[in-house]
Coordinates of C-alpha atoms in Angstrom, one line a residue:
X1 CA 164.7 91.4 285.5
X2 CA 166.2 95.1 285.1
X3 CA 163.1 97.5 285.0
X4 CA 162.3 99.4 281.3
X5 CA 161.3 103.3 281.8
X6 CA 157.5 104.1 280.7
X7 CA 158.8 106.9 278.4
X8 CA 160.6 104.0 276.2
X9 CA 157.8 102.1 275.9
X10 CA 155.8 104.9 275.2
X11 CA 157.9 106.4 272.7
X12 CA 157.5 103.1 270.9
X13 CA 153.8 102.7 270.7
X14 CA 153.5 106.7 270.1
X15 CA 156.8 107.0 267.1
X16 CA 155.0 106.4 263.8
X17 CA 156.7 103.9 261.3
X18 CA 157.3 104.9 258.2
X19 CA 155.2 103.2 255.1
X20 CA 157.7 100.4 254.3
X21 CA 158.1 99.6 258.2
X22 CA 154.2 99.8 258.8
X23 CA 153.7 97.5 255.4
X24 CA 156.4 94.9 256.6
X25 CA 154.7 95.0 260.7
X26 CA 151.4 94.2 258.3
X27 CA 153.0 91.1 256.9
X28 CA 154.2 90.2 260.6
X29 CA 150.7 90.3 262.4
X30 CA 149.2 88.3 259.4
X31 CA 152.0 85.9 259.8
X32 CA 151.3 85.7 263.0
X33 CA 147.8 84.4 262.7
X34 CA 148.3 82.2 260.1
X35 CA 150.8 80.4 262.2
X36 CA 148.2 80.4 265.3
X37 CA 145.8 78.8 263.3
X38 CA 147.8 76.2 261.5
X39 CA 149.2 75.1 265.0
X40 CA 145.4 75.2 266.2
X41 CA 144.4 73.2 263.4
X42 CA 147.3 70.8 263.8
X43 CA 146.5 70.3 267.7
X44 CA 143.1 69.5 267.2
X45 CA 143.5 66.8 264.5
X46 CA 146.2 65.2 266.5
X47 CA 144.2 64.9 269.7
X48 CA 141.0 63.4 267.9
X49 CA 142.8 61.1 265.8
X50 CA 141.7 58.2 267.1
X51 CA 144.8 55.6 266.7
X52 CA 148.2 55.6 268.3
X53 CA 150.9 57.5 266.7
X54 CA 154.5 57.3 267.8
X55 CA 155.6 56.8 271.2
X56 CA 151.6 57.6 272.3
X57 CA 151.2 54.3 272.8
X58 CA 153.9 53.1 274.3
X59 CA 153.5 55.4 277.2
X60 CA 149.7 55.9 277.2
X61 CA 149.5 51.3 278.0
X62 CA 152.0 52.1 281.4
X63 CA 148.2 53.3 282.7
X64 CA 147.3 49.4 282.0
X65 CA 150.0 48.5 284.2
X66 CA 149.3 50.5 287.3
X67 CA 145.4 49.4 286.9
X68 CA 147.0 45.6 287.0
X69 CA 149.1 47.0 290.4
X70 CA 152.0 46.7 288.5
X71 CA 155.6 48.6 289.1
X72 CA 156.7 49.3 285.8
X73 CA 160.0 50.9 287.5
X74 CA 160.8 47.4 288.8
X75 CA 162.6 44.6 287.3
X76 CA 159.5 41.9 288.7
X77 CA 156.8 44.6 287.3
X78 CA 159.1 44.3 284.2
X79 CA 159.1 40.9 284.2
X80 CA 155.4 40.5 284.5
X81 CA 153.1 40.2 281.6
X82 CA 152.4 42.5 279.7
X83 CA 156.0 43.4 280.5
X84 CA 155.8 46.7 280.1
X85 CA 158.8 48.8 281.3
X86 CA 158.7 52.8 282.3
X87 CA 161.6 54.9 280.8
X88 CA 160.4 58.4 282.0
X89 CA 159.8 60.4 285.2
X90 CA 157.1 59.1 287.8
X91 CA 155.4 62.6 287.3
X92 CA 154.6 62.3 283.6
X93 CA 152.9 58.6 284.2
X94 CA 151.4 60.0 287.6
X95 CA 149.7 63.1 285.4
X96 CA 148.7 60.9 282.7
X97 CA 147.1 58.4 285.4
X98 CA 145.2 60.9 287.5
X99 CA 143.8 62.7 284.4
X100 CA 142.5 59.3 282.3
X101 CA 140.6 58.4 285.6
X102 CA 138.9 61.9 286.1
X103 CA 137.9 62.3 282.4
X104 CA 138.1 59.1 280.6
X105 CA 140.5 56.8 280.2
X106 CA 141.3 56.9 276.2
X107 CA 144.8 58.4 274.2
X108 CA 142.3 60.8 273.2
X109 CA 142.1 62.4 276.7
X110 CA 145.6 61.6 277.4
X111 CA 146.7 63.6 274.7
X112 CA 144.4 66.4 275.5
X113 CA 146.3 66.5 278.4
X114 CA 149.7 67.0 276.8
X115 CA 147.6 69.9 274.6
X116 CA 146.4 71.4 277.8
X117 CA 150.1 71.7 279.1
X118 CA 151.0 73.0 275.6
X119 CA 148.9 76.3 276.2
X120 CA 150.0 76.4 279.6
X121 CA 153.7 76.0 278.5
X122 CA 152.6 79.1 275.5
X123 CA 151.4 81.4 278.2
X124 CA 154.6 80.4 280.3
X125 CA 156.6 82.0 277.4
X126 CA 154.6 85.0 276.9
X127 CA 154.8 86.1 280.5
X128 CA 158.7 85.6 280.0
X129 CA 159.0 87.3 276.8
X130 CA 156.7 90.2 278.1
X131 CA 159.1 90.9 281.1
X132 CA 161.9 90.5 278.6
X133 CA 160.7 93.2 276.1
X134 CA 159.2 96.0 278.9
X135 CA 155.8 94.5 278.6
X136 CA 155.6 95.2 274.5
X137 CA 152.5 93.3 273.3
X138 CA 153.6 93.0 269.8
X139 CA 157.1 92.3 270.3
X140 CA 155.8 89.9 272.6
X141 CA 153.7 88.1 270.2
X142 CA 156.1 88.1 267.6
X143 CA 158.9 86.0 269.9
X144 CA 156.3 84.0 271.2
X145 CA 155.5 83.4 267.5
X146 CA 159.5 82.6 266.8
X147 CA 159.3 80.2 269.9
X148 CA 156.8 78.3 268.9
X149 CA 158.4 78.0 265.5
X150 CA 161.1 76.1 266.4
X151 CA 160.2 72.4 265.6
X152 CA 161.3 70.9 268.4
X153 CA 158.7 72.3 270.1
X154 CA 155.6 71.9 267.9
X155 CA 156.4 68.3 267.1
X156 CA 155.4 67.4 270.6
X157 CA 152.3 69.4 270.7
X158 CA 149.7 67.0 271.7
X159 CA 152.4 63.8 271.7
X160 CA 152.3 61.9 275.0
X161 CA 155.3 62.5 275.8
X162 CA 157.4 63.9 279.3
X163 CA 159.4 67.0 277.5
X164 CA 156.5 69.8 277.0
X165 CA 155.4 68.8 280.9
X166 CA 159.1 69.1 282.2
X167 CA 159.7 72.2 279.9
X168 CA 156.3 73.9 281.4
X169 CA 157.2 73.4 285.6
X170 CA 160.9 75.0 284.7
X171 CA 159.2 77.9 282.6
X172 CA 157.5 78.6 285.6
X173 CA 160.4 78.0 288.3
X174 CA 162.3 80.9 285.7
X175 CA 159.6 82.8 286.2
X176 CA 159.8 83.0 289.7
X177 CA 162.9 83.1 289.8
X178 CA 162.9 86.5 287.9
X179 CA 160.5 88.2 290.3
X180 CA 162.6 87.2 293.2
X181 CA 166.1 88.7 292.6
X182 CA 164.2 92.3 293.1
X183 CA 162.8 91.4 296.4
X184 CA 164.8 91.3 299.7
X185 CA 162.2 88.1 301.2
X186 CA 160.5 85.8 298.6
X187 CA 160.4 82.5 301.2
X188 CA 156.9 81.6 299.7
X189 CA 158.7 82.4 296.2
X190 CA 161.2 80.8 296.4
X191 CA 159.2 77.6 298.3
X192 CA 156.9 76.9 295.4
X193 CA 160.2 77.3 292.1
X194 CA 161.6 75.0 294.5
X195 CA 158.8 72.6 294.3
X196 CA 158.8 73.0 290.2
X197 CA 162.3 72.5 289.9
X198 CA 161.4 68.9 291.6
X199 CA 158.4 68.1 289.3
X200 CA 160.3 69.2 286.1
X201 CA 163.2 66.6 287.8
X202 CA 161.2 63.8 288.6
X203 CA 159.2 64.2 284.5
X204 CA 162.4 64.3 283.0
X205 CA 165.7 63.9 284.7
X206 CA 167.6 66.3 282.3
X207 CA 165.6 69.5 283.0
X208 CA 167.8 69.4 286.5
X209 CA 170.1 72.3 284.2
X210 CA 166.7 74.5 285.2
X211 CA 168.2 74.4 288.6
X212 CA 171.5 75.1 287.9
X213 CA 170.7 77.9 285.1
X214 CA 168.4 79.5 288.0
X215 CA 171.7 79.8 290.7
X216 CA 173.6 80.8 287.9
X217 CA 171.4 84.2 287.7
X218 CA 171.2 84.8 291.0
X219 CA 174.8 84.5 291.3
X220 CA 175.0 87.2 288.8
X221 CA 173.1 89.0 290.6
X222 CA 175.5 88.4 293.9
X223 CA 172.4 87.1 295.9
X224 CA 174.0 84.1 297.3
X225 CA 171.2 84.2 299.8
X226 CA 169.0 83.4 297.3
X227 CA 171.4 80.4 296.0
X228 CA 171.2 79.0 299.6
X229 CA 167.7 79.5 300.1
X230 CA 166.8 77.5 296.8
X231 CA 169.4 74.6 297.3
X232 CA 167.7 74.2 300.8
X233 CA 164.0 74.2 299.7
X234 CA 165.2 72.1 296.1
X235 CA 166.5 69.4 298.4
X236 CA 163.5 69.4 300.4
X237 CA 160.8 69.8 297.7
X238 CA 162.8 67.0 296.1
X239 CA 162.2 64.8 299.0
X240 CA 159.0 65.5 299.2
X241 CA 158.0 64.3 295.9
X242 CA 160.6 61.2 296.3
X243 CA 158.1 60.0 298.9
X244 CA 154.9 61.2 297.1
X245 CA 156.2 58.7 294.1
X246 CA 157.3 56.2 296.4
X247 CA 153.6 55.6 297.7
X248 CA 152.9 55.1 293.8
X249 CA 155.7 53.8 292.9
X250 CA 157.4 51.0 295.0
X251 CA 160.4 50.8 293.2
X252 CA 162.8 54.1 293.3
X253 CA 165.0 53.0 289.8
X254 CA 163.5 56.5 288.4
X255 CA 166.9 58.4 288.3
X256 CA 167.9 55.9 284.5
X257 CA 171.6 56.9 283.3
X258 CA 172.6 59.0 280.7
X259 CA 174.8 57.4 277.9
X260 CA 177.8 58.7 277.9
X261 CA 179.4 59.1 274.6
X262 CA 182.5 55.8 274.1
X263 CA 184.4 54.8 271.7
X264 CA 181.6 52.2 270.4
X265 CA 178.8 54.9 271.0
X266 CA 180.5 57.7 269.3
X267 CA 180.0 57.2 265.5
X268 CA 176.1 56.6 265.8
X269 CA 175.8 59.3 268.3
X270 CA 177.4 62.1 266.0
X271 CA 174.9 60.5 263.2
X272 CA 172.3 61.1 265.4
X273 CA 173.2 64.5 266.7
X274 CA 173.7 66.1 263.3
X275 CA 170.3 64.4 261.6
X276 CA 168.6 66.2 265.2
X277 CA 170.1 69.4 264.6
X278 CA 169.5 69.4 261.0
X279 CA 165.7 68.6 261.8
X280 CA 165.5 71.4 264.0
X281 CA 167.0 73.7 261.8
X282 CA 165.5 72.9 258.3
X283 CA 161.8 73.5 257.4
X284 CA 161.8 75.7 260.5
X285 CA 162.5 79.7 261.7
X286 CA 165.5 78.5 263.3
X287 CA 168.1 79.3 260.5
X288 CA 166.6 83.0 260.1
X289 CA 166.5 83.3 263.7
X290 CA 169.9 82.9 263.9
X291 CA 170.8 85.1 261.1
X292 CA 168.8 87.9 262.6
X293 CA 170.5 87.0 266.1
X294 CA 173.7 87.8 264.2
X295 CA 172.2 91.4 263.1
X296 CA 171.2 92.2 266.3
X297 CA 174.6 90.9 268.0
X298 CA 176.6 92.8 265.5
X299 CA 174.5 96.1 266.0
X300 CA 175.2 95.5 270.0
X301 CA 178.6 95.3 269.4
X302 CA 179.4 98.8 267.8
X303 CA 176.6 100.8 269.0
X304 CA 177.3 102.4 272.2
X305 CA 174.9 105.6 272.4
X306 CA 173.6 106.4 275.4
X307 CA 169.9 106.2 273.9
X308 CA 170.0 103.0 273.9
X309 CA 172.0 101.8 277.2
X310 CA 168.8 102.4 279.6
X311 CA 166.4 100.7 277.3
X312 CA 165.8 97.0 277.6
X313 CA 166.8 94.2 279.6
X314 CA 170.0 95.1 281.6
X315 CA 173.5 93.6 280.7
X316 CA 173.4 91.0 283.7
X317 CA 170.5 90.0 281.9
X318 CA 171.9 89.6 278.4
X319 CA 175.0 87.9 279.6
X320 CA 172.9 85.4 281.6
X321 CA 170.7 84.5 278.3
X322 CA 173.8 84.1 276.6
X323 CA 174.7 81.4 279.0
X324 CA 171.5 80.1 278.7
X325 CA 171.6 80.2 275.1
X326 CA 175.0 78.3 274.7
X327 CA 174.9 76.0 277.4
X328 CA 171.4 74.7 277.0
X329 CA 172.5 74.2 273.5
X330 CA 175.6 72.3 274.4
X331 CA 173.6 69.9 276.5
X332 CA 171.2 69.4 273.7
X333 CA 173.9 67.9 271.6
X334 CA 175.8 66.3 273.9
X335 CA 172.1 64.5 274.8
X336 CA 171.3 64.0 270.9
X337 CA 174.3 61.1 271.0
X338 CA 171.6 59.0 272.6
X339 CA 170.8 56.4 270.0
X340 CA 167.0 57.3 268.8
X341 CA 167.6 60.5 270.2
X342 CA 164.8 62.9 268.5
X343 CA 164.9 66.8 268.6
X344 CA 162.6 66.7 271.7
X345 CA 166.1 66.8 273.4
X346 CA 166.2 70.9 271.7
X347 CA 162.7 72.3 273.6
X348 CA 164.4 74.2 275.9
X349 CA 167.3 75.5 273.9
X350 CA 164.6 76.6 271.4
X351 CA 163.5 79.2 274.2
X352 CA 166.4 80.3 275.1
X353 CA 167.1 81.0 271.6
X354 CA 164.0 82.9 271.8
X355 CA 164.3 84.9 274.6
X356 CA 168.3 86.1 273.5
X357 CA 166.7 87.2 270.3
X358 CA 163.8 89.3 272.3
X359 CA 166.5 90.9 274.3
X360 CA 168.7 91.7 271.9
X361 CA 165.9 93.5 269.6
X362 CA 164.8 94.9 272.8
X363 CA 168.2 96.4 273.4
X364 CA 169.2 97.9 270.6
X365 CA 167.5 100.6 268.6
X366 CA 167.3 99.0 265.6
X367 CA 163.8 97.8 265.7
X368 CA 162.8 100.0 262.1
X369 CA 165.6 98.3 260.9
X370 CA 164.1 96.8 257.4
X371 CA 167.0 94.5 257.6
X372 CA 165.8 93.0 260.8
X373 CA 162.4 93.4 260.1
X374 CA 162.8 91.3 256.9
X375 CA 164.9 89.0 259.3
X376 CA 161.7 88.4 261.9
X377 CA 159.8 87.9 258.5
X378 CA 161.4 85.4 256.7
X379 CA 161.9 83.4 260.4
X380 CA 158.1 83.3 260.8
X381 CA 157.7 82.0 257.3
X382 CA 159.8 79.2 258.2
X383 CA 157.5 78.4 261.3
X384 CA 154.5 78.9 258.7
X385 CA 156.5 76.2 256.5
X386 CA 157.0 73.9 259.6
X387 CA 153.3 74.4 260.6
X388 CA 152.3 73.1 256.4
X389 CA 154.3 70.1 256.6
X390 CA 153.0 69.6 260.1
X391 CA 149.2 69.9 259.6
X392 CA 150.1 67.6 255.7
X393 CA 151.1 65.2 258.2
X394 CA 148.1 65.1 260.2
X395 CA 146.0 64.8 256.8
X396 CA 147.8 61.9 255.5
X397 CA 147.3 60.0 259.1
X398 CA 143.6 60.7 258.5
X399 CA 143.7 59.5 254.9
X400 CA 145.2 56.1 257.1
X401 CA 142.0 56.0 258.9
X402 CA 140.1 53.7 256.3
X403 CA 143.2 51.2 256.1
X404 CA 143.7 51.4 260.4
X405 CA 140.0 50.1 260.3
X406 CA 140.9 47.3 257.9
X407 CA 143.3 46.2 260.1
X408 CA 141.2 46.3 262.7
X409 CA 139.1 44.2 261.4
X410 CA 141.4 42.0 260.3
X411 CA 143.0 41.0 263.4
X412 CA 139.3 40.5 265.0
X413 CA 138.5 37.8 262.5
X414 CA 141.8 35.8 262.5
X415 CA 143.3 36.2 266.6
X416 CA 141.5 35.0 269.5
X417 CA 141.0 37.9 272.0
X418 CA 142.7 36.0 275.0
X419 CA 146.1 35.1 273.2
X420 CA 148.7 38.6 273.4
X421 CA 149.5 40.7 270.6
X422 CA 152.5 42.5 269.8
X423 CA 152.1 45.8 269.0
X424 CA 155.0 49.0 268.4
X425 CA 153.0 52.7 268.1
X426 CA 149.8 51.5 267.4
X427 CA 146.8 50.6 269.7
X428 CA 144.8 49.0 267.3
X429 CA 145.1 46.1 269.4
X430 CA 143.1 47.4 272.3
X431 CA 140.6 49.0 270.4
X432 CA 139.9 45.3 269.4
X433 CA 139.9 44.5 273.0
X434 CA 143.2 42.1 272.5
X435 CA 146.3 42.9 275.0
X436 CA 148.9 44.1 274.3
X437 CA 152.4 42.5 275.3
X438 CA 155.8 44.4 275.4
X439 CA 155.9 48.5 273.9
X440 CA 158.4 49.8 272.5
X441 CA 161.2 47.6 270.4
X442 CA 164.0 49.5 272.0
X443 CA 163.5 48.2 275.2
X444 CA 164.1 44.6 274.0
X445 CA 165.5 43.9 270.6
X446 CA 168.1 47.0 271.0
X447 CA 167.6 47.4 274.7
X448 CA 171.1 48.6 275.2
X449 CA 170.5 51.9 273.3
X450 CA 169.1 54.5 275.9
X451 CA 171.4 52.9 278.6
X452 CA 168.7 50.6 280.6
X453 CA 170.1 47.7 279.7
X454 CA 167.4 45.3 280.5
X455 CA 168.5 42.1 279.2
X456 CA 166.0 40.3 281.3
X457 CA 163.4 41.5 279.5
X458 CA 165.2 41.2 276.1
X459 CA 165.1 37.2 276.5
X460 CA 161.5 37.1 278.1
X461 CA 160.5 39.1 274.4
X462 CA 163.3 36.5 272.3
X463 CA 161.2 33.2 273.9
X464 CA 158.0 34.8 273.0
X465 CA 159.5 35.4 269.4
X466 CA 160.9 32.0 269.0
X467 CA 157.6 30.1 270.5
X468 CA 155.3 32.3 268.7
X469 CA 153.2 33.0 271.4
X470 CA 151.8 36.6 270.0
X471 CA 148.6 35.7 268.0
X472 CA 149.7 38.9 265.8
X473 CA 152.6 41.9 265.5
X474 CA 152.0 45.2 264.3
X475 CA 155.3 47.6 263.2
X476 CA 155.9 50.6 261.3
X477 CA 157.2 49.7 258.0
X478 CA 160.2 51.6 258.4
X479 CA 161.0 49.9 261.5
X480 CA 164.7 49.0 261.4
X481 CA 164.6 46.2 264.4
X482 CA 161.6 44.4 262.5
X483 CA 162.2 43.6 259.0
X484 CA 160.2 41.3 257.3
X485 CA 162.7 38.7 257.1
X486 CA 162.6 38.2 260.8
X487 CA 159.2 38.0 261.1
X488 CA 159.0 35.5 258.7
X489 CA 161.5 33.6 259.9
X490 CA 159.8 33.7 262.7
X491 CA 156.7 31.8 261.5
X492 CA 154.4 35.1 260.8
X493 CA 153.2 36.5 257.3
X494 CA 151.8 39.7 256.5
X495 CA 148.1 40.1 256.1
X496 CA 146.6 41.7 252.5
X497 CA 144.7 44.1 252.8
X498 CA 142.2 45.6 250.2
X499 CA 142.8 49.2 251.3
X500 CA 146.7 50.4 250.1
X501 CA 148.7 51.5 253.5
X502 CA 148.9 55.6 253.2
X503 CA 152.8 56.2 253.2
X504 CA 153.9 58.9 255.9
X505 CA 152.4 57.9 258.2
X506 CA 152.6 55.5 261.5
X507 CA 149.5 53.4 260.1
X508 CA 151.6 49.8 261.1
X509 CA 152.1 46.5 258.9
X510 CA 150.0 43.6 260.2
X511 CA 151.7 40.3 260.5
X512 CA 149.7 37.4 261.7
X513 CA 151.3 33.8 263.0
X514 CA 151.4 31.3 260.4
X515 CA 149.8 28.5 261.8
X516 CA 151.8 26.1 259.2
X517 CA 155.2 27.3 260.1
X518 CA 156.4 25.6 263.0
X519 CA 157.6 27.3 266.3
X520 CA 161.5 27.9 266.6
X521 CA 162.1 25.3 268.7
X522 CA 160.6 22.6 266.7
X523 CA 162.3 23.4 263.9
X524 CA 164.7 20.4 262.1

């Protein structure tokens, strides 16, 4: 990163703002900690809530399969009850793993996990954003504030999920990679952004961009050296963690394919890529952000005073965030044509958004501006918005609570604990202590829609359906793979329930087998 001189920095923090600017940074800094404590409040009622919610389940139960020995990365460990099947990086499961055994194994400590690598991942920022604006504390706060605005990241704060993990090891590696363009040796450097690059990798297999974005800047740069160095100590850290998982995982089928956009895949992939970007953008400081980074790009393009050319990151710099910004971006969408893509896919286009806008208010002297100032406002009002909706979310799971205990109790009375259950984002069965059989319905009613194609296991899940062999089945409501004609048809009815299911929430439906309704094959 291009060095900032003291004098600018100090002519900042000495210049006194006038009574509108010094009004509108008041607003700021008490936007700022309103956001900070309705993301603290909506961290800490996610991580004690004590049911599933989402894909938390789904991926929190792999830990029952390596306690049983099983490979869930292999088609027999698929094939094996309670057939569950990994989609993700060995690293995330590995993390989760190691940390349930050290501190309890519960979705409570898992996702405490996920909320310890969300600070880390915060902290990860700020040190970028402070090299980006000369080591400004407040403009650092307030892009840190914008970055954490952006709803695709605070909708996995806390989820047990791969992307905030992946995100965190290639903040780092950019970190690194930052210091080590200014220095003529960096072999311990560059040794350990190699080894994040491979974690972030093998969590999720589309942060291997980080990589690509990092020879990109050195390029810029002209240090080939460095390119060669990392591509060398990359393929070797890589290694090195292929046989680290390979002593945990037998199977290797970690690398799963990406869908590529067809001609039958295109129509519900640009439904799914608008309603992502739409959710990233509305109820959010993304639209503002954008309009302000429109101010600030304009202001770059006509101002060409010399006060401002030694200020702030360098051009090199700018360009490369540019990059960053747009192709980050473009992958983001092309990755949203996944069927049951969700805006996780936007995390790390959501930082480089970020980051262009903190160098570009870095650069150019416009930062009394009342136009941009209003700008930064009205974008951290729609992360104060986003946070509301949030945190109203977490309340109405809580209001679920008393109906989640009904259900409970419920499928005690009326299953016996040694027959399989069939359960979609929620653990209620194992709080019960029933099992739980299969996770999430994409891998086996749809199972061609993330590109695993496991029809194996679809047909292992269709014989269970059609003999009725799951003692009960809990599903979202909204569930579009489970409606309650097929259950039924299926010989299962749902179970009343004194206490009203709270809507807007993931508190599940809970069907149990008819024991009058015969099983499919029997039918006439």
């Amino acid at each position: 990163m291009a060095s900032h001189s003291a004098a600018d920095t100090a002519r900042d923090s000495a210049a006194p703002p006038a009574p509108l600017a010094k009004a509108l940074r008041g607003i700021l800094v008490a936007s700022m900690i309103l956001h900070a404590i309705l993301l603290t409040c909506m961290i800490s009622m996610r991580v004690a809530f004590p049911y599933g919610q989402s894909l938390d389940v789904s991926q929190y139960q792999i830990n029952r399969s390596l306690d049983m020995g099983i490979d869930p990365y292999s088609m027999e460990g698929r094939l094996t009850p309670p057939y569950y099947a990994a989609g993700y990086g060995p690293v995330f499961y590995m993390s989760n793993y190691a940390f349930a055994k050290l501190f309890g194994d519960s979705i409570r400590t898992v996702r405490l996990l996920h909320g310890l690598i969300a600070l880390a991942l915060i902290a990860g920022v700020a040190r970028m954003l402070s090299m980006v604006t000369g080591r400004n504390r407040f403009q650092t706060a307030v892009f840190t504030s914008v970055f954490l605005g952006f709803h695709s990241t605070t909708y996995m704060f806390c989820r047990i999920r791969p992307d905030l993990l992946a995100l965190m090891f290639a903040v780092y590696a950019m970190l690194i990679a930052w210091k080590a363009v200014g220095k003529p040796r960096s072999e311990p450097m560059l040794a350990f952004m190699a080894s994040l690059l491979a974690l972030a990798l093998f969590t999720k297999q589309t942060y291997a961009m980080t990589g690509v974005f990092i020879l990109v800047y050195f390029a810029a740069y002209r240090r080939f050296d460095l390119c060669i160095r990392t591509i060398a100590y990359s393929i070797l850290a890589a290694a090195m963690v292929w046989i680290a998982c390979s002593m945990a995982f037998r199977h290797t089928n970690w690398i799963y394919p990406l869908l590529i956009p067809t001609a039958g895949h295109v129509e519900s992939g640009v439904k799914y890529a608008i309603a992502n970007m739409k959710s990233h953008f509305i109820w959010t400081g993304t639209t503002p952000a954008f309009l302000l980074m429109g101010v600030l790009a304009t202001a770059a393009s006509v101002r060409r005073s010399g006060a401002s050319s030694d200020t702030g990151p360098c051009g090199k710099d700018i360009l490369f965030f540019a990059f960053w910004f747009f192709a980050s971006g473009l992958i983001a969408f092309l990755l949203s044509f996944m069927t049951a893509s969700s805006v996780h896919y936007l995390a790390e286009f959501g930082l480089a958004t970020a980051v262009l806008l903190a160098s570009l208010y870095r650069k150019i002297e416009v930062r009394n501006s009342i136009v941009v100032s209003v700008l930064l406002q009205i974008t951290l009002l729609g992360a104060i918005v986003g946070d509301i909706r949030l945190v109203r979310g977490e309340w109405f799971s809580y209001k679920s609570i008393p109906y989640q205990e009904e259900v409970a109790e419920i499928l005690t009375l009326n299953t016996p604990e040694a027959e399989p259950v069939c359960s979609f984002f929620s653990n209620i069965p194992t709080l019960t202590g029933r099992e739980i059989h299969f996770l999430d319905n994409s891998y086996y009613v749809h199972y061609g829609s993330y590109g695993f194609n496991i029809p194996e296991l679809y047909g292992v899940f269709d014989s269970y359906m059609n003999d009725r062999k799951f003692s009960a089945i809990l599903i979202h409501p909204e569930d579009t793979f489970f409606s309650p004609e097929y259950l039924e048809s299926h010989g299962y009815r749902r179970a009343k329930t004194r206490i009203p299911r709270t809507n807007r929430t993931m508190a599940p439906d809970l069907y149990l087998r008819d024991s009058a309704a015969p099983a499919a094959h029997e039918a006439p």
